[in-house]
Amino acid sequence: MAEKWGTENLGDMLFREGLISNAQLEEADKRQKESGKFIGQILVEMGAVTEGVKMSFLRKKLGYDYISLENKQIDPLCLTYIPKSFAEKFHLVPVKMENRTLVVAMDDPSDLSVMDNLKAIVGVPIKPVISTSADIDAALKQYPEQEEEKQAVRRAASPLIKIIRRLVFFFFAFGLPIILVIILYQKSEVFKEFMRPITHEGGSFSFDVFFYTMLGGSLWIIIVYEINSLVFEKSGKEIPEPLPAEEPFKE
């Protein structure tokens, strides 16, 4: 469990531990008001502390677990718990469900205001963990596109897809068989003999030949229709790979 530090932010804690100077803390506070970034992230950007020092402090002093997100595939269901805009704003990402608790990798879990907002949004118990800024940035890219953008793309492409689908269907259902029949009739004596009762070239009409020809044509149209539907309407979600085991943090 993380140790309780009242209303102190990470910058105050680092200053109290002698890891940054008062001037660095004041400059970080000033930049935080201007940018809205986490003070720990600002201190790293300033060069006041390294990413390793910040992570080590959060892990050892505050008791937060570290998780590596490198090459980690996040379950898409977990991403639905936290809106993308919120995750990007506060630099955090939901990682996995663990015993009905949502594990959330954060840049700075010590920020109580962010934790309060997060609990109100998620609606399930939360376990905050820490991860590097680079890993969180990479994990945030696993969020899917905004649904509005997807719908706009679908609406724009829908008429063209319908036209292409119909053209493909009519070609394979009717055009291709007609072309094949013409070619076979011209090139194959066996096929010409088979078709003779229907074409009335020196033979009596055969209902059996006509029936099986129509039956075969109907089955062909059904097969083409089903394949056409699969090609243009198939949709599905990829099954995410199992999450790899957590790696120990190395300073």
PDB file of N, CA, C and O in Angstrom, residues 90-140:
ATOM      1  N   PHE A  90      -4.097  13.262 -18.064  1.00  0.00           N
ATOM      2  CA  PHE A  90      -3.432  12.976 -16.792  1.00  0.00           C
ATOM      3  C   PHE A  90      -2.343  11.913 -16.916  1.00  0.00           C
ATOM      4  O   PHE A  90      -1.837  11.423 -15.908  1.00  0.00           O
ATOM      5  N   HIS A  91      -2.000  11.581 -18.140  1.00  0.00           N
ATOM      6  CA  HIS A  91      -0.863  10.700 -18.429  1.00  0.00           C
ATOM      7  C   HIS A  91      -0.943   9.398 -17.633  1.00  0.00           C
ATOM      8  O   HIS A  91      -0.079   9.079 -16.813  1.00  0.00           O
ATOM      9  N   LEU A  92      -1.987   8.645 -17.903  1.00  0.00           N
ATOM     10  CA  LEU A  92      -2.191   7.356 -17.251  1.00  0.00           C
ATOM     11  C   LEU A  92      -2.865   6.416 -18.238  1.00  0.00           C
ATOM     12  O   LEU A  92      -3.396   6.847 -19.264  1.00  0.00           O
ATOM     13  N   VAL A  93      -2.840   5.127 -17.936  1.00  0.00           N
ATOM     14  CA  VAL A  93      -3.455   4.158 -18.835  1.00  0.00           C
ATOM     15  C   VAL A  93      -3.904   2.936 -18.038  1.00  0.00           C
ATOM     16  O   VAL A  93      -3.166   2.444 -17.183  1.00  0.00           O
ATOM     17  N   PRO A  94      -5.146   2.465 -18.265  1.00  0.00           N
ATOM     18  CA  PRO A  94      -5.584   1.226 -17.612  1.00  0.00           C
ATOM     19  C   PRO A  94      -4.847   0.046 -18.225  1.00  0.00           C
ATOM     20  O   PRO A  94      -4.705  -0.041 -19.445  1.00  0.00           O
ATOM     21  N   VAL A  95      -4.387  -0.865 -17.382  1.00  0.00           N
ATOM     22  CA  VAL A  95      -3.532  -1.952 -17.861  1.00  0.00           C
ATOM     23  C   VAL A  95      -4.252  -3.295 -17.896  1.00  0.00           C
ATOM     24  O   VAL A  95      -4.229  -4.002 -18.902  1.00  0.00           O
ATOM     25  N   LYS A  96      -4.919  -3.652 -16.796  1.00  0.00           N
ATOM     26  CA  LYS A  96      -5.574  -4.958 -16.727  1.00  0.00           C
ATOM     27  C   LYS A  96      -6.510  -4.997 -15.528  1.00  0.00           C
ATOM     28  O   LYS A  96      -6.440  -4.157 -14.628  1.00  0.00           O
ATOM     29  N   MET A  97      -7.402  -5.994 -15.537  1.00  0.00           N
ATOM     30  CA  MET A  97      -8.260  -6.259 -14.389  1.00  0.00           C
ATOM     31  C   MET A  97      -7.597  -7.349 -13.559  1.00  0.00           C
ATOM     32  O   MET A  97      -7.155  -8.365 -14.088  1.00  0.00           O
ATOM     33  N   GLU A  98      -7.532  -7.116 -12.262  1.00  0.00           N
ATOM     34  CA  GLU A  98      -6.866  -8.056 -11.361  1.00  0.00           C
ATOM     35  C   GLU A  98      -7.727  -8.206 -10.113  1.00  0.00           C
ATOM     36  O   GLU A  98      -7.820  -7.286  -9.301  1.00  0.00           O
ATOM     37  N   ASN A  99      -8.376  -9.370  -9.987  1.00  0.00           N
ATOM     38  CA  ASN A  99      -9.274  -9.606  -8.850  1.00  0.00           C
ATOM     39  C   ASN A  99     -10.340  -8.516  -8.741  1.00  0.00           C
ATOM     40  O   ASN A  99     -10.562  -7.936  -7.678  1.00  0.00           O
ATOM     41  N   ARG A 100     -10.982  -8.225  -9.879  1.00  0.00           N
ATOM     42  CA  ARG A 100     -12.051  -7.224  -9.972  1.00  0.00           C
ATOM     43  C   ARG A 100     -11.578  -5.814  -9.637  1.00  0.00           C
ATOM     44  O   ARG A 100     -12.378  -4.944  -9.278  1.00  0.00           O
ATOM     45  N   THR A 101     -10.281  -5.601  -9.736  1.00  0.00           N
ATOM     46  CA  THR A 101      -9.691  -4.279  -9.505  1.00  0.00           C
ATOM     47  C   THR A 101      -8.967  -3.840 -10.769  1.00  0.00           C
ATOM     48  O   THR A 101      -8.244  -4.631 -11.378  1.00  0.00           O
ATOM     49  N   LEU A 102      -9.177  -2.586 -11.170  1.00  0.00           N
ATOM     50  CA  LEU A 102      -8.539  -2.067 -12.376  1.00  0.00           C
ATOM     51  C   LEU A 102      -7.150  -1.545 -12.037  1.00  0.00           C
ATOM     52  O   LEU A 102      -6.995  -0.630 -11.228  1.00  0.00           O
ATOM     53  N   VAL A 103      -6.142  -2.145 -12.652  1.00  0.00           N
ATOM     54  CA  VAL A 103      -4.759  -1.699 -12.468  1.00  0.00           C
ATOM     55  C   VAL A 103      -4.494  -0.560 -13.446  1.00  0.00           C
ATOM     56  O   VAL A 103      -4.668  -0.714 -14.654  1.00  0.00           O
ATOM     57  N   VAL A 104      -4.089   0.594 -12.902  1.00  0.00           N
ATOM     58  CA  VAL A 104      -3.875   1.786 -13.725  1.00  0.00           C
ATOM     59  C   VAL A 104      -2.429   2.247 -13.577  1.00  0.00           C
ATOM     60  O   VAL A 104      -1.975   2.542 -12.464  1.00  0.00           O
ATOM     61  N   ALA A 105      -1.708   2.284 -14.687  1.00  0.00           N
ATOM     62  CA  ALA A 105      -0.333   2.780 -14.685  1.00  0.00           C
ATOM     63  C   ALA A 105      -0.365   4.298 -14.781  1.00  0.00           C
ATOM     64  O   ALA A 105      -1.026   4.856 -15.661  1.00  0.00           O
ATOM     65  N   MET A 106       0.357   4.954 -13.866  1.00  0.00           N
ATOM     66  CA  MET A 106       0.302   6.410 -13.788  1.00  0.00           C
ATOM     67  C   MET A 106       1.695   7.008 -13.723  1.00  0.00           C
ATOM     68  O   MET A 106       2.650   6.360 -13.294  1.00  0.00           O
ATOM     69  N   ASP A 107       1.771   8.253 -14.144  1.00  0.00           N
ATOM     70  CA  ASP A 107       3.026   8.987 -14.041  1.00  0.00           C
ATOM     71  C   ASP A 107       3.259   9.431 -12.601  1.00  0.00           C
ATOM     72  O   ASP A 107       4.391   9.429 -12.114  1.00  0.00           O
ATOM     73  N   ASP A 108       2.166   9.807 -11.912  1.00  0.00           N
ATOM     74  CA  ASP A 108       2.282  10.283 -10.532  1.00  0.00           C
ATOM     75  C   ASP A 108       1.022   9.927  -9.746  1.00  0.00           C
ATOM     76  O   ASP A 108       0.078  10.713  -9.680  1.00  0.00           O
ATOM     77  N   PRO A 109       0.981   8.740  -9.127  1.00  0.00           N
ATOM     78  CA  PRO A 109      -0.206   8.338  -8.358  1.00  0.00           C
ATOM     79  C   PRO A 109      -0.388   9.127  -7.068  1.00  0.00           C
ATOM     80  O   PRO A 109      -1.424   8.995  -6.413  1.00  0.00           O
ATOM     81  N   SER A 110       0.616   9.926  -6.682  1.00  0.00           N
ATOM     82  CA  SER A 110       0.514  10.670  -5.425  1.00  0.00           C
ATOM     83  C   SER A 110      -0.400  11.882  -5.534  1.00  0.00           C
ATOM     84  O   SER A 110      -0.722  12.506  -4.525  1.00  0.00           O
ATOM     85  N   ASP A 111      -0.828  12.225  -6.765  1.00  0.00           N
ATOM     86  CA  ASP A 111      -1.724  13.365  -6.951  1.00  0.00           C
ATOM     87  C   ASP A 111      -3.140  12.949  -6.548  1.00  0.00           C
ATOM     88  O   ASP A 111      -3.835  12.244  -7.280  1.00  0.00           O
ATOM     89  N   LEU A 112      -3.570  13.391  -5.372  1.00  0.00           N
ATOM     90  CA  LEU A 112      -4.848  12.947  -4.815  1.00  0.00           C
ATOM     91  C   LEU A 112      -6.045  13.433  -5.623  1.00  0.00           C
ATOM     92  O   LEU A 112      -7.061  12.746  -5.718  1.00  0.00           O
ATOM     93  N   SER A 113      -5.950  14.633  -6.210  1.00  0.00           N
ATOM     94  CA  SER A 113      -7.079  15.157  -6.986  1.00  0.00           C
ATOM     95  C   SER A 113      -7.334  14.299  -8.225  1.00  0.00           C
ATOM     96  O   SER A 113      -8.485  14.035  -8.588  1.00  0.00           O
ATOM     97  N   VAL A 114      -6.259  13.852  -8.866  1.00  0.00           N
ATOM     98  CA  VAL A 114      -6.407  12.977 -10.035  1.00  0.00           C
ATOM     99  C   VAL A 114      -7.005  11.643  -9.618  1.00  0.00           C
ATOM    100  O   VAL A 114      -7.887  11.097 -10.290  1.00  0.00           O
ATOM    101  N   MET A 115      -6.552  11.112  -8.489  1.00  0.00           N
ATOM    102  CA  MET A 115      -7.073   9.839  -8.005  1.00  0.00           C
ATOM    103  C   MET A 115      -8.566   9.943  -7.700  1.00  0.00           C
ATOM    104  O   MET A 115      -9.338   9.031  -8.007  1.00  0.00           O
ATOM    105  N   ASP A 116      -8.991  11.058  -7.099  1.00  0.00           N
ATOM    106  CA  ASP A 116     -10.412  11.241  -6.787  1.00  0.00           C
ATOM    107  C   ASP A 116     -11.251  11.283  -8.065  1.00  0.00           C
ATOM    108  O   ASP A 116     -12.323  10.660  -8.144  1.00  0.00           O
ATOM    109  N   ASN A 117     -10.784  12.028  -9.065  1.00  0.00           N
ATOM    110  CA  ASN A 117     -11.505  12.101 -10.343  1.00  0.00           C
ATOM    111  C   ASN A 117     -11.543  10.739 -11.031  1.00  0.00           C
ATOM    112  O   ASN A 117     -12.553  10.353 -11.622  1.00  0.00           O
ATOM    113  N   LEU A 118     -10.438  10.020 -10.936  1.00  0.00           N
ATOM    114  CA  LEU A 118     -10.348   8.709 -11.575  1.00  0.00           C
ATOM    115  C   LEU A 118     -11.331   7.726 -10.947  1.00  0.00           C
ATOM    116  O   LEU A 118     -12.024   6.984 -11.651  1.00  0.00           O
ATOM    117  N   LYS A 119     -11.419   7.729  -9.627  1.00  0.00           N
ATOM    118  CA  LYS A 119     -12.348   6.829  -8.934  1.00  0.00           C
ATOM    119  C   LYS A 119     -13.794   7.134  -9.304  1.00  0.00           C
ATOM    120  O   LYS A 119     -14.619   6.224  -9.435  1.00  0.00           O
ATOM    121  N   ALA A 120     -14.101   8.423  -9.480  1.00  0.00           N
ATOM    122  CA  ALA A 120     -15.467   8.810  -9.840  1.00  0.00           C
ATOM    123  C   ALA A 120     -15.821   8.351 -11.251  1.00  0.00           C
ATOM    124  O   ALA A 120     -16.972   7.999 -11.535  1.00  0.00           O
ATOM    125  N   ILE A 121     -14.840   8.330 -12.145  1.00  0.00           N
ATOM    126  CA  ILE A 121     -15.084   7.948 -13.538  1.00  0.00           C
ATOM    127  C   ILE A 121     -15.186   6.434 -13.697  1.00  0.00           C
ATOM    128  O   ILE A 121     -16.087   5.921 -14.358  1.00  0.00           O
ATOM    129  N   VAL A 122     -14.272   5.713 -13.068  1.00  0.00           N
ATOM    130  CA  VAL A 122     -14.141   4.275 -13.314  1.00  0.00           C
ATOM    131  C   VAL A 122     -15.285   3.475 -12.702  1.00  0.00           C
ATOM    132  O   VAL A 122     -15.875   2.606 -13.353  1.00  0.00           O
ATOM    133  N   GLY A 123     -15.596   3.724 -11.439  1.00  0.00           N
ATOM    134  CA  GLY A 123     -16.696   3.011 -10.806  1.00  0.00           C
ATOM    135  C   GLY A 123     -16.349   1.639 -10.278  1.00  0.00           C
ATOM    136  O   GLY A 123     -17.231   0.893  -9.846  1.00  0.00           O
ATOM    137  N   VAL A 124     -15.069   1.247 -10.339  1.00  0.00           N
ATOM    138  CA  VAL A 124     -14.615  -0.022  -9.762  1.00  0.00           C
ATOM    139  C   VAL A 124     -13.360   0.275  -8.945  1.00  0.00           C
ATOM    140  O   VAL A 124     -12.731   1.327  -9.120  1.00  0.00           O
ATOM    141  N   PRO A 125     -12.971  -0.628  -8.037  1.00  0.00           N
ATOM    142  CA  PRO A 125     -11.745  -0.402  -7.267  1.00  0.00           C
ATOM    143  C   PRO A 125     -10.532  -0.213  -8.182  1.00  0.00           C
ATOM    144  O   PRO A 125     -10.433  -0.836  -9.235  1.00  0.00           O
ATOM    145  N   ILE A 126      -9.619   0.657  -7.767  1.00  0.00           N
ATOM    146  CA  ILE A 126      -8.445   0.988  -8.577  1.00  0.00           C
ATOM    147  C   ILE A 126      -7.170   0.648  -7.818  1.00  0.00           C
ATOM    148  O   ILE A 126      -7.058   0.914  -6.617  1.00  0.00           O
ATOM    149  N   LYS A 127      -6.223   0.077  -8.535  1.00  0.00           N
ATOM    150  CA  LYS A 127      -4.890  -0.145  -7.982  1.00  0.00           C
ATOM    151  C   LYS A 127      -3.904   0.678  -8.806  1.00  0.00           C
ATOM    152  O   LYS A 127      -3.574   0.319  -9.937  1.00  0.00           O
ATOM    153  N   PRO A 128      -3.421   1.812  -8.273  1.00  0.00           N
ATOM    154  CA  PRO A 128      -2.454   2.609  -9.032  1.00  0.00           C
ATOM    155  C   PRO A 128      -1.067   1.983  -8.989  1.00  0.00           C
ATOM    156  O   PRO A 128      -0.621   1.507  -7.944  1.00  0.00           O
ATOM    157  N   VAL A 129      -0.414   1.958 -10.128  1.00  0.00           N
ATOM    158  CA  VAL A 129       0.972   1.510 -10.219  1.00  0.00           C
ATOM    159  C   VAL A 129       1.738   2.564 -11.002  1.00  0.00           C
ATOM    160  O   VAL A 129       1.142   3.452 -11.613  1.00  0.00           O
ATOM    161  N   ILE A 130       3.050   2.475 -10.981  1.00  0.00           N
ATOM    162  CA  ILE A 130       3.863   3.458 -11.690  1.00  0.00           C
ATOM    163  C   ILE A 130       4.532   2.816 -12.896  1.00  0.00           C
ATOM    164  O   ILE A 130       4.793   1.610 -12.920  1.00  0.00           O
ATOM    165  N   SER A 131       4.776   3.646 -13.900  1.00  0.00           N
ATOM    166  CA  SER A 131       5.484   3.206 -15.095  1.00  0.00           C
ATOM    167  C   SER A 131       6.208   4.410 -15.672  1.00  0.00           C
ATOM    168  O   SER A 131       5.909   5.557 -15.318  1.00  0.00           O
ATOM    169  N   THR A 132       7.151   4.167 -16.550  1.00  0.00           N
ATOM    170  CA  THR A 132       7.909   5.275 -17.126  1.00  0.00           C
ATOM    171  C   THR A 132       7.032   6.082 -18.075  1.00  0.00           C
ATOM    172  O   THR A 132       6.058   5.570 -18.638  1.00  0.00           O
ATOM    173  N   SER A 133       7.394   7.341 -18.262  1.00  0.00           N
ATOM    174  CA  SER A 133       6.631   8.214 -19.153  1.00  0.00           C
ATOM    175  C   SER A 133       6.615   7.668 -20.574  1.00  0.00           C
ATOM    176  O   SER A 133       5.594   7.720 -21.264  1.00  0.00           O
ATOM    177  N   ALA A 134       7.749   7.119 -21.010  1.00  0.00           N
ATOM    178  CA  ALA A 134       7.830   6.576 -22.370  1.00  0.00           C
ATOM    179  C   ALA A 134       6.897   5.386 -22.542  1.00  0.00           C
ATOM    180  O   ALA A 134       6.232   5.244 -23.579  1.00  0.00           O
ATOM    181  N   ASP A 135       6.833   4.524 -21.521  1.00  0.00           N
ATOM    182  CA  ASP A 135       5.951   3.359 -21.603  1.00  0.00           C
ATOM    183  C   ASP A 135       4.484   3.777 -21.632  1.00  0.00           C
ATOM    184  O   ASP A 135       3.669   3.201 -22.362  1.00  0.00           O
ATOM    185  N   ILE A 136       4.133   4.785 -20.831  1.00  0.00           N
ATOM    186  CA  ILE A 136       2.744   5.256 -20.811  1.00  0.00           C
ATOM    187  C   ILE A 136       2.384   5.887 -22.152  1.00  0.00           C
ATOM    188  O   ILE A 136       1.292   5.656 -22.692  1.00  0.00           O
ATOM    189  N   ASP A 137       3.299   6.670 -22.715  1.00  0.00           N
ATOM    190  CA  ASP A 137       3.052   7.276 -24.028  1.00  0.00           C
ATOM    191  C   ASP A 137       2.791   6.201 -25.082  1.00  0.00           C
ATOM    192  O   ASP A 137       1.884   6.324 -25.912  1.00  0.00           O
ATOM    193  N   ALA A 138       3.603   5.140 -25.057  1.00  0.00           N
ATOM    194  CA  ALA A 138       3.440   4.061 -26.032  1.00  0.00           C
ATOM    195  C   ALA A 138       2.125   3.318 -25.812  1.00  0.00           C
ATOM    196  O   ALA A 138       1.431   2.963 -26.771  1.00  0.00           O
ATOM    197  N   ALA A 139       1.767   3.095 -24.544  1.00  0.00           N
ATOM    198  CA  ALA A 139       0.529   2.369 -24.238  1.00  0.00           C
ATOM    199  C   ALA A 139      -0.704   3.173 -24.633  1.00  0.00           C
ATOM    200  O   ALA A 139      -1.721   2.599 -25.044  1.00  0.00           O
ATOM    201  N   LEU A 140      -0.636   4.490 -24.517  1.00  0.00           N
ATOM    202  CA  LEU A 140      -1.776   5.337 -24.888  1.00  0.00           C
ATOM    203  C   LEU A 140      -2.119   5.204 -26.368  1.00  0.00           C
ATOM    204  O   LEU A 140      -3.264   5.426 -26.774  1.00  0.00           O
TER     205      LEU A 140
END
